[in-house]
N, CA and C of each residue as an Amber inpcrd file, in Angstrom:
protein
   390
  -7.6330000   3.8700000  18.3730000  -6.4960000   4.0140000  19.2630000
  -5.6520000   5.2270000  18.8700000  -5.5580000   5.5010000  17.5800000
  -4.7310000   6.6190000  17.1200000  -5.2970000   7.9540000  17.5860000
  -6.5760000   8.0050000  17.8040000  -7.2110000   9.2660000  18.2100000
  -7.7460000   9.1940000  19.6410000  -7.1280000   8.3580000  20.4520000
  -7.6040000   8.1430000  21.8240000  -7.6260000   9.4340000  22.6330000
  -6.5560000  10.2210000  22.5690000  -6.4930000  11.4640000  23.3500000
  -7.5750000  12.4400000  22.9000000  -7.7670000  12.5510000  21.6040000
  -8.8110000  13.4390000  21.0790000 -10.1890000  12.9580000  21.5290000
 -10.3760000  11.6480000  21.5830000 -11.6430000  11.0780000  22.0380000
 -11.9350000  11.5040000  23.4750000 -10.9500000  11.3500000  24.3380000
 -11.1620000  11.7220000  25.7390000 -11.3710000  13.2240000  25.8890000
 -10.6760000  14.0200000  25.0950000 -10.8800000  15.4690000  25.1320000
 -12.3020000  15.8270000  24.7160000 -12.7730000  15.2090000  23.6420000
 -14.1310000  15.4640000  23.1630000 -15.1720000  14.9970000  24.1870000
 -14.9280000  13.8310000  24.7710000 -15.8550000  13.2900000  25.7550000
 -15.9180000  14.1900000  26.9940000 -14.7800000  14.6500000  27.4290000
 -14.7300000  15.5410000  28.5940000 -15.4640000  16.8490000  28.2990000
 -15.2540000  17.3940000  27.1050000 -15.9450000  18.6290000  26.7220000
 -17.4570000  18.4220000  26.6970000 -17.8830000  17.2780000  26.2120000
 -19.3150000  16.9920000  26.1160000 -19.9600000  16.8330000  27.4910000
 -19.1730000  16.4270000  28.4750000 -19.7100000  16.2020000  29.8210000
 -19.7710000  17.4860000  30.6380000 -19.1360000  18.5250000  30.1780000
 -19.1320000  19.7960000  30.8890000 -20.0470000  20.7860000  30.1900000
 -20.6470000  21.6630000  30.9530000 -21.4720000  22.7080000  30.3530000
 -22.8560000  22.2040000  29.9970000 -23.3110000  22.5610000  28.7940000
 -24.6830000  22.2310000  28.3820000 -24.8230000  20.7470000  28.0570000
 -26.0430000  20.3800000  27.7880000 -26.3300000  18.9870000  27.4230000
 -26.2280000  18.7520000  25.9230000 -25.7500000  19.7330000  25.1870000
 -25.6140000  19.6270000  23.7340000 -24.3870000  18.7680000  23.3990000
 -24.6350000  17.5990000  22.8420000 -23.5210000  16.6930000  22.4920000
 -23.2080000  16.7410000  20.9950000 -23.7330000  17.7440000  20.3150000
 -23.5170000  17.8680000  18.8760000 -22.0320000  17.8730000  18.5030000
 -21.1770000  18.6700000  19.1760000 -19.7560000  18.6480000  18.8090000
 -19.1270000  17.2540000  18.9580000 -19.5090000  16.5370000  20.0090000
 -18.9700000  15.1950000  20.2060000 -19.4640000  14.2580000  19.1110000
 -20.7460000  14.3420000  18.7570000 -21.2900000  13.5030000  17.6890000
 -20.6190000  13.8010000  16.3510000 -20.3970000  15.0840000  16.0610000
 -19.7170000  15.4480000  14.8130000 -18.3080000  14.8750000  14.7790000
 -17.5930000  14.9890000  15.8970000 -16.2350000  14.4310000  15.9720000
 -16.2830000  12.9090000  15.7950000 -17.2050000  12.2540000  16.4920000
 -17.3220000  10.8010000  16.4260000 -17.6450000  10.3390000  15.0020000
 -18.5980000  10.9980000  14.3560000 -18.9770000  10.6020000  12.9990000
 -17.8520000  10.8490000  12.0050000 -17.1020000  11.9320000  12.1920000
 -15.9510000  12.1970000  11.3360000 -14.8940000  11.1010000  11.5020000
 -14.6580000  10.6980000  12.7400000 -13.6900000   9.6320000  13.0240000
 -14.1610000   8.3040000  12.4290000 -15.4500000   8.0280000  12.5570000
 -16.0270000   6.8060000  11.9850000 -15.8900000   6.8170000  10.4570000
 -16.1900000   7.9530000   9.8380000 -16.0620000   8.0740000   8.3820000
 -14.6210000   7.8030000   7.9490000 -13.6710000   8.3690000   8.6710000
 -12.2580000   8.1600000   8.3440000 -11.8750000   6.6830000   8.4660000
 -12.3590000   6.0250000   9.5210000 -12.0660000   4.5970000   9.7130000
 -12.6670000   3.7600000   8.5820000 -13.8750000   4.0890000   8.1730000
 -14.5190000   3.3460000   7.0790000 -13.7870000   3.5590000   5.7520000
 -13.3250000   4.7820000   5.5070000 -12.5640000   5.0470000   4.2850000
 -11.2620000   4.2560000   4.2670000 -10.5950000   4.1760000   5.4060000
  -9.3630000   3.3840000   5.4940000  -9.6510000   1.8990000   5.2670000
 -10.7630000   1.4210000   5.8160000 -11.1340000   0.0140000   5.6160000
 -11.4040000  -0.2730000   4.1370000 -12.0840000   0.6480000   3.4630000
 -12.3570000   0.4670000   2.0330000 -11.0670000   0.4470000   1.2190000
 -10.1090000   1.2850000   1.5800000  -8.8200000   1.2710000   0.8880000
  -8.1190000  -0.0740000   1.0670000  -8.1910000  -0.6220000   2.2830000
  -7.5750000  -1.9350000   2.5360000  -8.2560000  -3.0260000   1.7120000
  -9.5870000  -2.9790000   1.6610000 -10.3380000  -3.9670000   0.8840000
  -9.9610000  -3.8550000  -0.5950000  -9.8710000  -2.6250000  -1.1040000
  -9.4660000  -2.4260000  -2.5010000  -8.0890000  -3.0180000  -2.7580000
  -7.1640000  -2.7900000  -1.8440000  -5.8010000  -3.3040000  -2.0090000
  -5.7990000  -4.8350000  -2.0230000  -6.5950000  -5.4450000  -1.1620000
  -6.6760000  -6.9110000  -1.1270000  -7.2530000  -7.4380000  -2.4400000
  -8.2730000  -6.7670000  -2.9560000  -8.8780000  -7.1980000  -4.2230000
  -7.9070000  -7.0540000  -5.3890000  -7.1500000  -5.9590000  -5.4040000
  -6.1520000  -5.7630000  -6.4670000  -5.1020000  -6.8620000  -6.4100000
  -4.6500000  -7.1690000  -5.2010000  -3.6260000  -8.2020000  -5.0330000
  -4.1640000  -9.5740000  -5.4470000  -5.3840000  -9.8900000  -5.0180000
  -5.9770000 -11.1880000  -5.3670000  -6.1740000 -11.3150000  -6.8730000
  -6.6260000 -10.2380000  -7.5160000  -6.8170000 -10.2490000  -8.9640000
  -5.4880000 -10.4380000  -9.6780000  -4.4650000  -9.7340000  -9.2060000
  -3.1410000  -9.8580000  -9.8120000  -2.6550000 -11.3070000  -9.7470000
  -2.7110000 -11.9010000  -8.5490000  -2.1970000 -13.2740000  -8.3930000
  -3.0720000 -14.3010000  -9.1030000  -4.3580000 -14.0150000  -9.2340000
  -5.2330000 -14.9150000 -10.0000000  -4.8320000 -14.8770000 -11.4720000
  -4.5440000 -13.6690000 -11.9870000  -4.1370000 -13.5260000 -13.3760000
  -2.7810000 -14.1810000 -13.6380000  -1.9200000 -14.1840000 -12.6250000
  -0.5670000 -14.7270000 -12.7990000  -0.3860000 -16.0770000 -12.0870000
  -1.4810000 -16.8000000 -11.9280000  -1.4280000 -18.0870000 -11.2190000
  -0.4950000 -19.0890000 -11.9100000  -0.3820000 -19.0070000 -13.2140000
   0.4570000 -19.9660000 -13.9380000   1.7840000 -19.3580000 -14.3910000
   2.0250000 -18.1070000 -14.0280000   3.2860000 -17.4520000 -14.3880000
   4.3980000 -17.9910000 -13.4940000   5.4510000 -18.4620000 -14.1030000
   6.5830000 -19.0020000 -13.3420000   7.4590000 -17.8340000 -12.8820000
   7.5600000 -17.6860000 -11.5620000   8.3580000 -16.6180000 -10.9610000
   9.2760000 -17.2030000  -9.9010000  10.4080000 -16.5490000  -9.7090000
  11.2770000 -17.0280000  -8.6310000  10.8610000 -16.3760000  -7.3040000
  11.4380000 -16.8600000  -6.2290000  11.0860000 -16.4000000  -4.8830000
  11.2960000 -14.8940000  -4.7150000  12.3790000 -14.3820000  -5.2650000
  12.6800000 -12.9400000  -5.1700000  11.5930000 -12.1190000  -5.8460000
  11.2140000 -12.5460000  -7.0290000  10.2130000 -11.8110000  -7.7920000
   8.8720000 -11.7940000  -7.0510000   8.5040000 -12.9190000  -6.4930000
   7.2550000 -13.0060000  -5.7310000   7.3080000 -12.0700000  -4.5260000
   8.4450000 -12.0730000  -3.8290000   8.6110000 -11.2090000  -2.6550000
   8.4540000  -9.7400000  -3.0270000   9.1190000  -9.3180000  -4.0840000
   9.0660000  -7.9120000  -4.5000000   7.6720000  -7.5490000  -5.0060000
   7.0550000  -8.4200000  -5.7900000   5.7010000  -8.1410000  -6.2790000
   4.7160000  -8.0010000  -5.1160000   4.8230000  -8.8750000  -4.1210000
   3.9510000  -8.7630000  -2.9530000   4.1670000  -7.4430000  -2.2280000
   5.4080000  -7.0330000  -2.1250000   5.7140000  -5.7500000  -1.4620000
   5.1150000  -4.5890000  -2.2550000   5.2370000  -4.6340000  -3.5710000
   4.6500000  -3.5930000  -4.4090000   3.1240000  -3.5680000  -4.2780000
   2.5240000  -4.7330000  -4.2670000   1.0680000  -4.8180000  -4.1490000
   0.5820000  -4.4070000  -2.7600000   1.3520000  -4.7270000  -1.7420000
   0.9580000  -4.3770000  -0.3760000   1.0800000  -2.8860000  -0.0980000
   1.9650000  -2.2100000  -0.8060000   2.1920000  -0.7880000  -0.5410000
   1.8060000   0.0700000  -1.7280000   0.8880000  -0.4100000  -2.5470000
   0.4580000   0.3050000  -3.7550000   0.1000000   1.7450000  -3.4190000
   0.7380000   2.6590000  -4.1110000   0.4270000   4.0630000  -3.9320000
   1.1130000   4.7220000  -2.7510000   1.8840000   3.9920000  -1.9930000
   2.5260000   4.5720000  -0.8180000   4.0330000   4.5930000  -1.0120000
   4.6870000   3.5400000  -0.5410000   6.1450000   3.4740000  -0.5690000
   6.7060000   3.5410000  -1.9900000   5.9720000   2.9690000  -2.9420000
   6.4670000   2.9150000  -4.3210000   5.5830000   3.7480000  -5.2480000
   5.1910000   4.9230000  -4.7760000   4.3410000   5.8050000  -5.5760000
   5.0160000   6.1680000  -6.8910000   6.3470000   6.2510000  -6.8850000
   7.1030000   6.5840000  -8.0980000   7.5720000   5.3280000  -8.8290000
   7.0750000   4.1620000  -8.4320000   7.4810000   2.9150000  -9.0540000
   8.7410000   2.3570000  -8.4060000   9.2100000   1.2620000  -8.9630000
  10.4220000   0.6250000  -8.4470000  11.4830000   0.6580000  -9.5490000
  12.7140000   0.8650000  -9.1590000  13.8090000   0.8360000 -10.1220000
  14.7590000  -0.2970000  -9.7280000  15.8070000  -0.4870000 -10.5070000
  16.7340000  -1.5960000 -10.2590000  17.3940000  -1.4870000  -8.8870000
  17.7130000  -0.2730000  -8.4720000  18.3740000  -0.0990000  -7.1770000
  17.4490000  -0.4890000  -6.0070000  16.1630000  -0.0870000  -6.1130000
  15.2070000  -0.4710000  -5.0580000  14.9800000  -1.9860000  -5.0600000
  14.8900000  -2.5460000  -6.2590000  14.7200000  -4.0000000  -6.3690000
  15.9200000  -4.6970000  -5.7360000  17.0930000  -4.2160000  -6.0490000
  18.3340000  -4.7760000  -5.5300000  18.3170000  -4.7650000  -3.9960000
  17.8670000  -3.6720000  -3.4290000  17.8050000  -3.5320000  -1.9750000
  16.7640000  -4.4650000  -1.3590000  15.5780000  -4.5330000  -1.9650000
  14.5130000  -5.3860000  -1.4340000  14.8480000  -6.8720000  -1.5350000
  15.3550000  -7.2710000  -2.6830000  15.6220000  -8.6890000  -2.9350000
  17.0070000  -9.1240000  -2.4530000  17.8330000  -8.1440000  -2.1070000
  19.2100000  -8.4120000  -1.6650000  19.9890000  -9.2140000  -2.7110000
  20.0310000  -8.6100000  -3.8940000  20.7260000  -9.2420000  -5.0210000
  21.6550000  -8.2210000  -5.6710000  22.4400000  -8.6900000  -6.6190000
  23.3450000  -7.8020000  -7.3560000  22.5510000  -6.9460000  -8.3340000
  23.1870000  -5.9190000  -8.8340000  22.5510000  -5.0300000  -9.8200000
  22.1690000  -5.8170000 -11.0760000  23.0640000  -6.7150000 -11.5100000
  22.7830000  -7.5150000 -12.7130000  21.5460000  -8.3900000 -12.5050000
  21.4410000  -9.0150000 -11.3350000  20.2880000  -9.8770000 -11.0510000
  19.0080000  -9.0490000 -10.9690000  19.0900000  -7.8800000 -10.3470000
  17.8880000  -7.0490000 -10.2460000  17.4210000  -6.6040000 -11.6320000
  18.3390000  -6.2240000 -12.4800000  18.0020000  -5.8130000 -13.8460000
  17.3910000  -6.9770000 -14.6250000  17.9750000  -8.1510000 -14.4800000
  17.4700000  -9.3490000 -15.1600000  16.0680000  -9.7140000 -14.6510000
  15.8770000  -9.6880000 -13.3220000  14.5630000 -10.0070000 -12.7570000
  13.5020000  -9.0060000 -13.2220000  13.8320000  -7.7290000 -13.2320000
  12.8750000  -6.7180000 -13.6750000  12.5170000  -6.9070000 -15.1490000
  13.5040000  -7.2010000 -15.9840000  13.2440000  -7.4360000 -17.4070000
  12.3230000  -8.6370000 -17.5870000  12.5410000  -9.6660000 -16.7810000
  11.7050000 -10.8670000 -16.8500000  10.2670000 -10.5560000 -16.4230000
  10.1230000  -9.7750000 -15.3470000   8.7850000  -9.3990000 -14.8690000
   8.0610000  -8.5420000 -15.9050000   8.7910000  -7.7160000 -16.5920000
   8.2260000  -6.8900000 -17.6590000   7.7600000  -7.7830000 -18.8140000
   8.5990000  -8.7220000 -19.1950000   8.2940000  -9.6490000 -20.2880000
   7.0830000 -10.5180000 -19.9770000   6.9340000 -10.8940000 -18.7110000
   5.8290000 -11.7770000 -18.3040000   4.5410000 -11.0030000 -18.0140000
   4.5840000  -9.6820000 -18.1750000   3.3740000  -8.8820000 -17.9900000
   3.0390000  -8.5840000 -16.5430000   3.9870000  -8.7690000 -15.6490000
   3.7510000  -8.4650000 -14.2320000   3.9840000  -6.9870000 -13.9370000
   4.8970000  -6.3770000 -14.6810000   5.2340000  -4.9670000 -14.5000000
   5.0690000  -4.2220000 -15.8090000   4.9030000  -2.9290000 -15.7020000
   4.9260000  -2.0680000 -16.8830000   5.9370000  -0.9590000 -16.6310000
   6.5180000  -0.4540000 -17.7110000   7.4830000   0.6410000 -17.5980000
   6.7280000   1.9410000 -17.3980000   7.2340000   2.7520000 -16.4930000
   6.6780000   4.0860000 -16.3170000   7.3900000   5.0300000 -17.2770000
   6.7680000   6.1450000 -17.6210000   7.4160000   7.1050000 -18.5320000
   8.7920000   7.5230000 -18.0030000   9.6890000   7.7760000 -18.8950000
  11.0700000   8.0820000 -18.5280000  11.9360000   6.9610000 -19.0710000
  13.0940000   6.8220000 -18.5300000  13.9120000   5.7200000 -19.0010000
  15.3630000   5.9180000 -18.6820000  16.1780000   5.2330000 -19.4290000
  17.6100000   5.2860000 -19.1940000  17.9700000   4.5490000 -17.9210000
  18.9300000   5.1000000 -17.1980000  19.3780000   4.4360000 -15.9730000
  18.3620000   4.5600000 -14.8520000  17.4010000   5.4680000 -15.0080000
  16.4050000   5.6540000 -13.9560000  15.0660000   5.0180000 -14.3180000
  15.0860000   3.9910000 -15.1470000  13.8530000   3.3300000 -15.5580000
  13.1120000   2.8290000 -14.3270000  11.8350000   3.1400000 -14.2830000
  10.9920000   2.7300000 -13.1540000   9.8530000   1.8630000 -13.6800000
   9.4010000   0.9720000 -12.8190000   8.3660000   0.0130000 -13.1850000
   7.2340000   0.0670000 -12.1560000   6.0560000  -0.3030000 -12.6190000
   4.8870000  -0.3600000 -11.7580000   4.1750000  -1.6860000 -12.0070000
   3.4510000  -2.1600000 -11.0140000   2.6710000  -3.3860000 -11.1830000
   1.6240000  -3.1480000 -12.2460000   1.4660000  -4.1080000 -13.1560000
   0.4670000  -3.9970000 -14.2250000  -0.9110000  -3.9040000 -13.6010000
  -1.7080000  -2.9490000 -14.0460000  -3.0680000  -2.8200000 -13.4960000
  -3.9070000  -4.0550000 -13.7980000  -4.8460000  -4.3030000 -12.8880000
  -5.6970000  -5.4790000 -12.9840000  -6.7140000  -5.3610000 -14.0390000
């Protein structure tokens, strides 16, 4: 659907002129390859998330922590490419700065998050790799 206009343009070009459909086939195969790569990325993300939650099946977490961890796992490498800090946690969980700092420290202690290089007031965290 995202490339619908390009599809119709390619199809129209293929229907005019010679009977050579090579350009249309190349475009179609490139689009198919891109779709398959996106599907593989989604599958990888699902596997990472499932592995994470399997590893932490007995870890006691509050509702806020679960919500934020799911958001981090769902957007791995995108929205939180630079990790999450207390301010982002505060915004996502809709809590005070003290609560966000406490929740992040707890997630770090329980092995759900790891600290990224840097520190101080701009300390950032990432989901522990599977």
